[in-house]
Structures are given as C-alpha cells and as structure tokens.
Short mmCIF file of C-alpha atoms and ligand atoms in Angstrom, two decimals:
data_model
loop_
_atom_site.label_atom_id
_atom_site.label_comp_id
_atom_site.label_asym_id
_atom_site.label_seq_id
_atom_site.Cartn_x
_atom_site.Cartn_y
_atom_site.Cartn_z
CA UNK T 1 6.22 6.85 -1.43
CA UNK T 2 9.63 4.64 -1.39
CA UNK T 3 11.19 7.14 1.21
CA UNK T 4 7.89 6.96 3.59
CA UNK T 5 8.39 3.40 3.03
CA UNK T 6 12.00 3.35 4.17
CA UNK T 7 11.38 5.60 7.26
CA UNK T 8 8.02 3.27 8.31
CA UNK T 9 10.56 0.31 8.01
CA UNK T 10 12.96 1.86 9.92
CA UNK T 11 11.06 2.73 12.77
CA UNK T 12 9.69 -0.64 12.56
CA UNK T 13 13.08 -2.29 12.87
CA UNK T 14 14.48 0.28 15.68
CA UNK T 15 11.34 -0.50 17.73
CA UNK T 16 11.80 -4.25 17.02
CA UNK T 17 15.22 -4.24 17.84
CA UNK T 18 14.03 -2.41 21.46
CA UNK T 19 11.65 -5.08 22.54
CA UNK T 20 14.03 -7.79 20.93
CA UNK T 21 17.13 -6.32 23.37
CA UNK T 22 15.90 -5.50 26.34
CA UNK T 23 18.70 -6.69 28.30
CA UNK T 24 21.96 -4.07 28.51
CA UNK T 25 24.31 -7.07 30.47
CA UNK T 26 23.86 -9.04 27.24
CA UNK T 27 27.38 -9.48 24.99
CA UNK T 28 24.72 -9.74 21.92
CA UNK T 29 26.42 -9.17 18.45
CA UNK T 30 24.69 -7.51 15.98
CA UNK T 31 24.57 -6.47 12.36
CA UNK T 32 22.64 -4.41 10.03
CA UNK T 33 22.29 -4.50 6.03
CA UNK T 34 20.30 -3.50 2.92
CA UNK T 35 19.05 -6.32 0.88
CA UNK T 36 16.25 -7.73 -0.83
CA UNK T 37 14.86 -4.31 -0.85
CA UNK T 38 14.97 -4.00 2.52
CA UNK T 39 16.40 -3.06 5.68
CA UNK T 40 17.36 -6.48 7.65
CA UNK T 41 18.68 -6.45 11.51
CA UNK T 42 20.56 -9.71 12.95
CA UNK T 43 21.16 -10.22 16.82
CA UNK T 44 22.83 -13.03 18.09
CA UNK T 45 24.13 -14.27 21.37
CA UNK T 46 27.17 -17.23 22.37
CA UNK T 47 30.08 -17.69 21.67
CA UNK T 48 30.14 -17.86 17.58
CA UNK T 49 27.85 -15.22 17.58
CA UNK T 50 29.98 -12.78 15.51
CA UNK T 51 30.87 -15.41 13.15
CA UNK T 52 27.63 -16.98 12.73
CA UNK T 53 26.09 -13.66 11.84
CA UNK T 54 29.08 -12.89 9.66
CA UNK T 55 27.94 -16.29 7.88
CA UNK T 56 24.48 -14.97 7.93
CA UNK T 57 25.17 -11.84 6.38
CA UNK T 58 26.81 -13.98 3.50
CA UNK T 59 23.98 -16.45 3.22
CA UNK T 60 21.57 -13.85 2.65
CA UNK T 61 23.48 -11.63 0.34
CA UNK T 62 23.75 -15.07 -1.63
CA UNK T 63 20.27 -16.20 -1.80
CA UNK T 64 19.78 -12.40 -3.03
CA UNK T 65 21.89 -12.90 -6.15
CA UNK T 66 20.12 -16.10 -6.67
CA UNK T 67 16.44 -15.25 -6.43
CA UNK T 68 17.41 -11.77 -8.29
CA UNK T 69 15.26 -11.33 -10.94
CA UNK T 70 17.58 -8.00 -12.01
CA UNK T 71 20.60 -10.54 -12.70
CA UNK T 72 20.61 -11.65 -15.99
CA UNK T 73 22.03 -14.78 -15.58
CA UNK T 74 20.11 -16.35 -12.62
CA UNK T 75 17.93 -19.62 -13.10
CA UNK T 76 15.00 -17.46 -12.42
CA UNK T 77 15.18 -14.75 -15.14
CA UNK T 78 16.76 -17.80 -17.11
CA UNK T 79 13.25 -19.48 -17.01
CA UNK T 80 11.14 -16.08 -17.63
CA UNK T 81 13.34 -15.11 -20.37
CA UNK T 82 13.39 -18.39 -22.45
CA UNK T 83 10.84 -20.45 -21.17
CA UNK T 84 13.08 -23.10 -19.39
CA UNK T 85 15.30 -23.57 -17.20
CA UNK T 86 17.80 -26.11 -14.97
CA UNK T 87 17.19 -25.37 -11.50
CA UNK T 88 19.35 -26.32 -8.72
CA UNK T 89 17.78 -28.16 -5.57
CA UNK T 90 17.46 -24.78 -3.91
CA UNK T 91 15.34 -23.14 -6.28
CA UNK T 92 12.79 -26.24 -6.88
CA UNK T 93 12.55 -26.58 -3.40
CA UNK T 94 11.19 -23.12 -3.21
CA UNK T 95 9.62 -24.34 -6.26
CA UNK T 96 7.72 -27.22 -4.46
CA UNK T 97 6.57 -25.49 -1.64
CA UNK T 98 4.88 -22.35 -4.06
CA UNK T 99 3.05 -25.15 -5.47
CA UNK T 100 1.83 -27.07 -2.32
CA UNK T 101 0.74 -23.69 -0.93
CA UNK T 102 -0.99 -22.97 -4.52
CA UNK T 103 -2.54 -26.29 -4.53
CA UNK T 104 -3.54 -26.18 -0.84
CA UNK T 105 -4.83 -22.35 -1.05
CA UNK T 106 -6.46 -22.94 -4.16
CA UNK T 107 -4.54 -20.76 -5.92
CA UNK T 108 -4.21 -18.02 -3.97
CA UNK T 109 -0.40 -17.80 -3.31
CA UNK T 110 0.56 -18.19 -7.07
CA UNK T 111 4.36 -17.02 -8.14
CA UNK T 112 2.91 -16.76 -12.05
CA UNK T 113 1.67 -13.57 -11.16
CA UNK T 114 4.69 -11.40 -11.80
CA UNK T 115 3.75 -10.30 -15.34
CA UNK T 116 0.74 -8.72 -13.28
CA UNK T 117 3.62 -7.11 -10.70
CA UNK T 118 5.17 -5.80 -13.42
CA UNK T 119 2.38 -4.16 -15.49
CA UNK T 120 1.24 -2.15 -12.02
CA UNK T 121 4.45 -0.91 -11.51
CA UNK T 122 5.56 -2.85 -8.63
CA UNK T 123 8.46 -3.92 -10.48
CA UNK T 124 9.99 -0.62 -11.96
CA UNK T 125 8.31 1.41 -9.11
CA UNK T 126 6.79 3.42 -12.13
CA UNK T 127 3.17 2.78 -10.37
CA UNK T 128 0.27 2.77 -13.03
CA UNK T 129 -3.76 1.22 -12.96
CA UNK T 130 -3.37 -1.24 -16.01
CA UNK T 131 -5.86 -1.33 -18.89
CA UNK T 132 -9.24 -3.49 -17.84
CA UNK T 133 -7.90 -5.82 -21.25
CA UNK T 134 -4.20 -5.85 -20.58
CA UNK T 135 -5.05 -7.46 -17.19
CA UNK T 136 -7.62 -9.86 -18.75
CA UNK T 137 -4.76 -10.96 -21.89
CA UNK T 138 -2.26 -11.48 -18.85
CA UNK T 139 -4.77 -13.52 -16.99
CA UNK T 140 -4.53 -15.94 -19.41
CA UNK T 141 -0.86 -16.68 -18.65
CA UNK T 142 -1.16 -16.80 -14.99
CA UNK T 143 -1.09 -20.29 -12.68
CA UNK T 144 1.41 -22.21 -11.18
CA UNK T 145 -0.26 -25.07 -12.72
CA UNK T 146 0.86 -23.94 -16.32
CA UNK T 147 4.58 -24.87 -14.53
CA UNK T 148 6.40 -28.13 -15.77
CA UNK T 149 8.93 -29.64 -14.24
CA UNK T 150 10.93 -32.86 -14.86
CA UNK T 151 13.66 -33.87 -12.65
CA UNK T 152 15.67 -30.60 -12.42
CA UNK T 153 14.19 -28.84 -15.56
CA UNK T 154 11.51 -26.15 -15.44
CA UNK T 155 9.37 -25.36 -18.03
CA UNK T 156 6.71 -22.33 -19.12
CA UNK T 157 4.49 -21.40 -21.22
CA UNK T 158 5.12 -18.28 -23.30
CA UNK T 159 3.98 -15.02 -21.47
CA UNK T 160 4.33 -17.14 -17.80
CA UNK T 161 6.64 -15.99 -15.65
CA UNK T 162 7.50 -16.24 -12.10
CA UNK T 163 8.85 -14.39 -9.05
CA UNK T 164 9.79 -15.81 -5.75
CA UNK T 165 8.70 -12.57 -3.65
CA UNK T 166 5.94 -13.68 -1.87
CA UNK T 167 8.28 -16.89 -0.11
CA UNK T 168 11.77 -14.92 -0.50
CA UNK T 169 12.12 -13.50 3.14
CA UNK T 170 10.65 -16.55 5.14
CA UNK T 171 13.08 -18.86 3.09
CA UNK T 172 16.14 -16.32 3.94
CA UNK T 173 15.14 -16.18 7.57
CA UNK T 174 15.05 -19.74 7.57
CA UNK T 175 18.60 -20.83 6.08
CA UNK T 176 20.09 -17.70 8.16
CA UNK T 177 18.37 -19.47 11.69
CA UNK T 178 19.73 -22.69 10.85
CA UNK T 179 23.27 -21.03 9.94
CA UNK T 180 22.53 -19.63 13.29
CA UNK T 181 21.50 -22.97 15.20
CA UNK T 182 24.88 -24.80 13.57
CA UNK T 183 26.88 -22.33 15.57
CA UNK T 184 25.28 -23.21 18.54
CA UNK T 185 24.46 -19.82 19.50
CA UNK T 186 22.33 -19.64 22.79
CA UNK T 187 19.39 -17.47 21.19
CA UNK T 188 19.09 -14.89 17.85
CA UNK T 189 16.77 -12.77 16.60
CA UNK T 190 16.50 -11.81 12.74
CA UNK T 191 14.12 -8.95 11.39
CA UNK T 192 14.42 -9.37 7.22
CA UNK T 193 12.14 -6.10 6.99
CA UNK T 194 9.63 -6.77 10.02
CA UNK T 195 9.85 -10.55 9.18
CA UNK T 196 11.04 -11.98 12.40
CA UNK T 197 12.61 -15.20 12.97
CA UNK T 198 13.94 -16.25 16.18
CA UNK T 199 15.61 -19.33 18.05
CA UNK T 200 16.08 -20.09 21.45
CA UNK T 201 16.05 -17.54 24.25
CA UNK T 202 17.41 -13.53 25.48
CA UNK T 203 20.78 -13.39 27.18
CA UNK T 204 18.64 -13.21 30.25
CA UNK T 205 16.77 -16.48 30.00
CA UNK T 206 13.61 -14.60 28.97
CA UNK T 207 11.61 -15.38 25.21
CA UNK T 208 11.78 -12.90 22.57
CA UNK T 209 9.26 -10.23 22.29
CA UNK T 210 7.71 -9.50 18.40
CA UNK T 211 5.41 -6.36 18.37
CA UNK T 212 2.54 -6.40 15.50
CA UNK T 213 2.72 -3.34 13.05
CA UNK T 214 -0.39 -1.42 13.07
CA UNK T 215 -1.45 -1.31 9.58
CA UNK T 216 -2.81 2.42 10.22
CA UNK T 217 0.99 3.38 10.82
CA UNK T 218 0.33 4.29 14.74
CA UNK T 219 3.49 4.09 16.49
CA UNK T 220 1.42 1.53 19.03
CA UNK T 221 2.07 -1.71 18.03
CA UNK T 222 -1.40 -4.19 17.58
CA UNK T 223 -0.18 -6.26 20.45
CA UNK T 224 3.26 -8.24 21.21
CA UNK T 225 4.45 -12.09 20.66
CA UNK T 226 6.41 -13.96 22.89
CA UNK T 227 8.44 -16.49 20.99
CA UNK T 228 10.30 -19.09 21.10
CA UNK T 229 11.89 -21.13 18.03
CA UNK T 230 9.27 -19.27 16.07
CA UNK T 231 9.00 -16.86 12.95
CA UNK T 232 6.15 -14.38 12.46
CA UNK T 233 5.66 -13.36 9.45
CA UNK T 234 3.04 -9.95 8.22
CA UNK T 235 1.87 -9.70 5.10
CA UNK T 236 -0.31 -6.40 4.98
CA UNK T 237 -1.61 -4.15 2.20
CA UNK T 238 -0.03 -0.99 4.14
CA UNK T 239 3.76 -2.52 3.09
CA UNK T 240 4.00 -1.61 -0.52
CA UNK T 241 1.11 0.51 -2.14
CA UNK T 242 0.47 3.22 -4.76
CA UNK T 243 -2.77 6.31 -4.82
CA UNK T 244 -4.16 7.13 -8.01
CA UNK T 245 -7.08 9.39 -8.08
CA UNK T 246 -7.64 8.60 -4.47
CA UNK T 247 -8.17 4.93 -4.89
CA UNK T 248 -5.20 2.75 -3.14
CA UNK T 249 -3.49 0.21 -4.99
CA UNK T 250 -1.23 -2.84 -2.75
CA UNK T 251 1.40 -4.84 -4.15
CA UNK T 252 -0.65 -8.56 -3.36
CA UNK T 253 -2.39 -9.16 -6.29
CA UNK T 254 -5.11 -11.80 -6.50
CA UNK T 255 -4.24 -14.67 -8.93
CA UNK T 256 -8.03 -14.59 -10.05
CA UNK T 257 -8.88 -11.04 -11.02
CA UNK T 258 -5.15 -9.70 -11.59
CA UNK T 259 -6.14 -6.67 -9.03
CA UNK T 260 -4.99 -5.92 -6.01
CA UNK T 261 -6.22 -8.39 -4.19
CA UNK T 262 -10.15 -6.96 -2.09
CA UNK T 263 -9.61 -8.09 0.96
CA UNK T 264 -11.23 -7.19 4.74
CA UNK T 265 -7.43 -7.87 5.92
CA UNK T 266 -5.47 -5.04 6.51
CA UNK T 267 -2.72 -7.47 7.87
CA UNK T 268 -2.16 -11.28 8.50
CA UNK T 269 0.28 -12.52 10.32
CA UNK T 270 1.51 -16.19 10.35
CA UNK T 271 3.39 -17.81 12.78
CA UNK T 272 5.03 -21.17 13.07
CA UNK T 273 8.27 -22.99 12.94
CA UNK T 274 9.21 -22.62 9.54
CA UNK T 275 9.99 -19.50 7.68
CA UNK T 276 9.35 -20.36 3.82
CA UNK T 277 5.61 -22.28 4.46
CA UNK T 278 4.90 -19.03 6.95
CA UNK T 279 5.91 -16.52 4.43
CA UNK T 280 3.73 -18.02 1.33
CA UNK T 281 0.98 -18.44 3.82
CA UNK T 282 0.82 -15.16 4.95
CA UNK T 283 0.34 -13.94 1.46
CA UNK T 284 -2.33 -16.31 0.47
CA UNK T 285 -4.45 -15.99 3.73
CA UNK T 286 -4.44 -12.09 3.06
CA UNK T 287 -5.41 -13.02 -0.90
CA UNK T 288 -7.99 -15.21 0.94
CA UNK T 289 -10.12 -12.99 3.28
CA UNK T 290 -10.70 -13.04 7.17
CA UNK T 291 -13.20 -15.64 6.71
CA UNK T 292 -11.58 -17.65 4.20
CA UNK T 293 -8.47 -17.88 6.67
CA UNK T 294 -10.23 -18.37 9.38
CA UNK T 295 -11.92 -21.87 7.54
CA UNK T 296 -8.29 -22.61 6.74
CA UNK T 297 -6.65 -22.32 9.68
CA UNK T 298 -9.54 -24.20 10.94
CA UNK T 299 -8.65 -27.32 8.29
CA UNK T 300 -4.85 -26.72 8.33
CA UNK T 301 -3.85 -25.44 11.50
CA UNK T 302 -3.14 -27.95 13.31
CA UNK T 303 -1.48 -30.08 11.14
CA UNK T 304 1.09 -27.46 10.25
CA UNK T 305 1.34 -26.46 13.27
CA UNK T 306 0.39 -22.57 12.23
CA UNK T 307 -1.71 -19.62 14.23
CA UNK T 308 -2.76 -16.42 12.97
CA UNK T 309 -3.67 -12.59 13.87
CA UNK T 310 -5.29 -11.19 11.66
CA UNK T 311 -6.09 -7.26 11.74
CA UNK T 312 -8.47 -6.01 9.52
CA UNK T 313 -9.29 -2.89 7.48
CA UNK T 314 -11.71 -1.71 10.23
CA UNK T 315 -9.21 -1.80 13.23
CA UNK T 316 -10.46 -5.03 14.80
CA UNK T 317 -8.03 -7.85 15.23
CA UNK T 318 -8.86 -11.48 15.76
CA UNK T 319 -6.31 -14.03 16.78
CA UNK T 320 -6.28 -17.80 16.65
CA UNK T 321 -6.76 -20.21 20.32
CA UNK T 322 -2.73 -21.08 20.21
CA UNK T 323 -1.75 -18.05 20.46
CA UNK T 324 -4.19 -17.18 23.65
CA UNK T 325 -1.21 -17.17 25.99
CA UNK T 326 1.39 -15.37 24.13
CA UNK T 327 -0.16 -12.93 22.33
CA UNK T 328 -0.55 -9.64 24.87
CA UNK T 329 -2.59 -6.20 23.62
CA UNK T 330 -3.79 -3.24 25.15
CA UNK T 331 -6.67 -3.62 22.48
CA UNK T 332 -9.67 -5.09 22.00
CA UNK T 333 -9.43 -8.76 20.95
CA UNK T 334 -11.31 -11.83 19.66
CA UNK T 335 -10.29 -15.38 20.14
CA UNK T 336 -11.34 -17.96 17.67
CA UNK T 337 -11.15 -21.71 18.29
CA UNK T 338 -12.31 -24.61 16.02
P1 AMP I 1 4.41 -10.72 0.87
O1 AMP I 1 4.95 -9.38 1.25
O2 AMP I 1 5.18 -11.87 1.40
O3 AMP I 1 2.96 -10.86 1.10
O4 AMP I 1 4.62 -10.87 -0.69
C1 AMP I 1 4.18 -9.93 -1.60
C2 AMP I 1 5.02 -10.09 -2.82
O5 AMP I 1 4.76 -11.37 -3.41
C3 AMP I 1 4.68 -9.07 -3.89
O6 AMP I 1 5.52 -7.95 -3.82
C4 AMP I 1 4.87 -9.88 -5.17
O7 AMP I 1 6.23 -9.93 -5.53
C5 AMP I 1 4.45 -11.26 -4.77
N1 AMP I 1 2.99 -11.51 -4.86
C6 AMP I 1 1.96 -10.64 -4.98
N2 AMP I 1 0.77 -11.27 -4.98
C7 AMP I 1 1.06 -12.61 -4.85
C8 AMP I 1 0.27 -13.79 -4.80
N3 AMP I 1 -1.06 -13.76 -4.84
N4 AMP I 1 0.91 -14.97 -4.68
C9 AMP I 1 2.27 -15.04 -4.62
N5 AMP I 1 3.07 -13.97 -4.66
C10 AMP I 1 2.48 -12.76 -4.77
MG1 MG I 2 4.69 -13.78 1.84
#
C-alpha cells in the first residue's frame, strides 16, 4: 500500500513539476527531498535562487524535527506524554490557528484526534478496524476544547493528545515561500507532496500551472490552476487509506464518530494566500461534506479570501465563482456562486 503510495506521489510530483516548468530558457534551480513522509520538489528562479532553496531545504527539515511526534524530546510528544508542555511561539501559533479552524468548523478540523490515528494504524502503518468500544472510550478524550493554555504553557487532559498533521504541510509551505520572498527571488514553486505553494511568476512572465489529482488515480488531471501568490492545497480520501474485507478505510477521521470520516468528497481542494489556514481547511471541509462546504464557503469565503473544487466520490466536480477564470478542465463542471 505504502509503495503504491510512493509511486502515485511520484508521478504526481513529476507531472507537477512538467506543468510547473514549462519553460527550457529558464536558469530555474531546483531541489528534491524526503520529509514529512513525503516526497517534496522546490523550484526557484533569480538570483538567490540556489541559496534561498538551500535555506528552504533547512527550514523544512527543521520544522520536521519540531512537529515530530517520533522525537522524544519535542514540545509536542512533550505535551502527549506528560500532559503539559512549554511551547515556543511557533508551535502555539499553529496552536491558535487549529483552534480558530475547530471553533469556526465546528469541530471538524480537531488535532485531539491522534489517539484515534493511532488506534487505526495510521500511525505505525500496522492498519487495523478498531473495536466499536475502543473508539467510543477514546471519544471521550477527543476536542481541542479539552486544550488549556496559559501564556506559553499547554495543558491536557489524560488520554488527549495531539498531532499537527492535518496543518503541517500548509505551515511548511508557508515559512519556505516567505524564506523564498526574503531572497527576492522573481517566482518559485514548492510541491510538499502535491501541496503546492507558489509566488510570483515563470521565468517567462507566464503564472504557474497546478493540475488537480484525480482521486480515481487516472493519469488525467481533474482540471489545471493558474496561480499566482497562491497555495492549493488537496485533502482527499485516495492519499492515505487501508482495505479490510473490502471496505476502505482513509486516514481523515471525523472528530464526532472517531471513523473515517463518510463523506460525498472524494477530494477538496483549498486555495488562498496562506498555506497553514488552507491546509486545516482542506481537512475540515472534506470532514464536512459537499454541502456543508459549500454553506461555508458561502459564510467564510469571502472574508478569508478562500475558493474551493471540490470532486466528489461520483466523479463530478464543482468549483467555487472565484475560481471561474482560472480553473480550466476538459470535464464536466459546475459553478457555484452565493
Ligand atoms: P490532510 O492530509 O491535510 O487532510 O491531513 C490528514 C492528517 O491530519 C491525517 O493523517 C491525521 O494526521 C490528521 N487528521 C485526520 N483527521 C483529522 C481531523 N478531522 N482534524 C485534524 N486533523 C486530522
Ligand atoms: Mg490538511
């Protein structure tokens, strides 16, 4: 399953990496890397471009350590091992904005639900279909709102811990842009595993080009993006899953029943200006439903300044009115305004 995984994500990347390079004159620098459980490709153009990516690379194998929930010593295993914890600013930042997007999704982007990631299997990659009562006794323990913080120390209950997976990537792809912006470089393009991040524009003056996986694993991509200073972020049930006795199991579990969570979506993806909100978002929405996301988008959208395509289990794909003029597909698509 891990290996189809890999080779899916690699295709993903080399085809990303196509429509993000089109241009052959371009003296784009590059690099390529392993981390956060995934395969990540930088491009970069201007003159600092090799040493703003070099930075980059650093940055990210940085906030990797820190987020690590395998290193003993970080804040976050810190806090799940003995209930408390002094975070630095970093951390309760990402902190701050689970909890807006918890409180503003009604729970359904909630970082308490890693005891749940853990007893499926998505943690070990030892995949197993808990016991109906183990997931109602872990229930109990799940909810951001359990989390206390004063000043820079964070507090949980016993049996409530927390991982920062579903906000990780966005957050990485936004520190390694800005890294990226204080170089001054003249455009870049950053794929952390199909998350794409982008600012300013192709050595040839043209926008950068995002294709949108198809969740049923055709090599024809759902449509293409045109960007600029934008990240687009997927979250899709096709990205991490498990079969047991022919039933499919995902890896984005809904806060409320502790299963993977039933949703129409078969992808979501978010895009905006800023990586970390996009990257929570994306998760929720999918938590949330077509129609859910679709009232959301209609109360938040424009205030944070987010549109949507959403694909769902059936094939059809639906985008929201902002993206009208960027989004281009040889498929079938709806358009939904307020
Ligand atoms: P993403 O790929 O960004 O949608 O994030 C999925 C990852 O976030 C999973 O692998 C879990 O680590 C974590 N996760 C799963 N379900 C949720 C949820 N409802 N809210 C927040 N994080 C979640
Ligand atoms: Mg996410």
């Amino acid at each position: 399953m891990k290996e189809k995984r890999l080779v899916t994500i690699m295709l993903m990347l080399i085809t990303c990496i196509f429509l993000c390079s089109c241009d052959k004159k371009s003296q784009e620098s590059t690099r390529e890397l392993f981390a956060m459980d995934t395969f990540m490709v930088l491009k970069a153009h201007g003159e600092e471009s090799d040493a703003a990516l070099d930075e980059a690379v650093r940055e990210i194998r940085r906030i990797d350590q820190m987020l690590s929930i395998g290193i003993k010593e970080s804040e976050i295993s810190t806090l799940n091992n003995n209930g408390e914890a002094d975070f630095s600013e970093e951390s309760m930042y990402l902190l701050d904005t689970s909890r807006e997007v918890f409180n503003k999704t009604e729970g359904a982007f909630d970082i308490t639900v890693y005891p749940l990631m853990v007893e499926w299997g998505f943690v070990d990659q030892k995949y197993r279909v808990p016991e109906k009562g183990t997931i109602k006794k872990l229930l109990e323990n799940i909810g951001t709102d359990k989390i206390e913080t004063q000043e820079s120390n964070v507090k949980v209950p016993e049996g409530t811990k927390i991982d920062f997976g579903g906000i990780a990537k966005g957050y990485t792809s936004q520190k390694v842009i800005e890294i990226l912006e204080r170089h001054k470089v003249k455009g870049a393009i950053v794929s952390l595993g199909g998350n794409v991040q982008s600012c300013g524009v192709k050595a040839d003056g043209k926008k950068y080009k995002v294709g949108i996986e198809d969740p049923k694993g055709s090599e024809d991509y759902i449509g293409v993006l045109e960007i600029k200073d934008k990240v687009v972020i997927t979250s899709g049930s096709y990205e991490r899953y498990f079969k047991k006795d022919g039933k499919v199991y995902h890896h984005i579990i809904d806060p409320k029943t502790g299963y993977p969570a039933k949703s129409d979506i078969a992808s979501v993806t978010v895009v905006n200006e800023d990586g970390t909100t996009a990257d929570a978002m994306a998760t929720a929405l999918f938590v949330m439903g077509r129609e859910k996301a679709l009232e959301y988008w209609k109360k938040y959208g424009e205030k944070d300044e987010f549109e949507m395509v959403i694909v769902e289990n059936d094939g059809r794909i639906t985008i929201t009115e902002g993206l009208k003029e960027t989004f281009d597909s040889k498929r079938h698509f709806k358009v939904v305004g307020k």
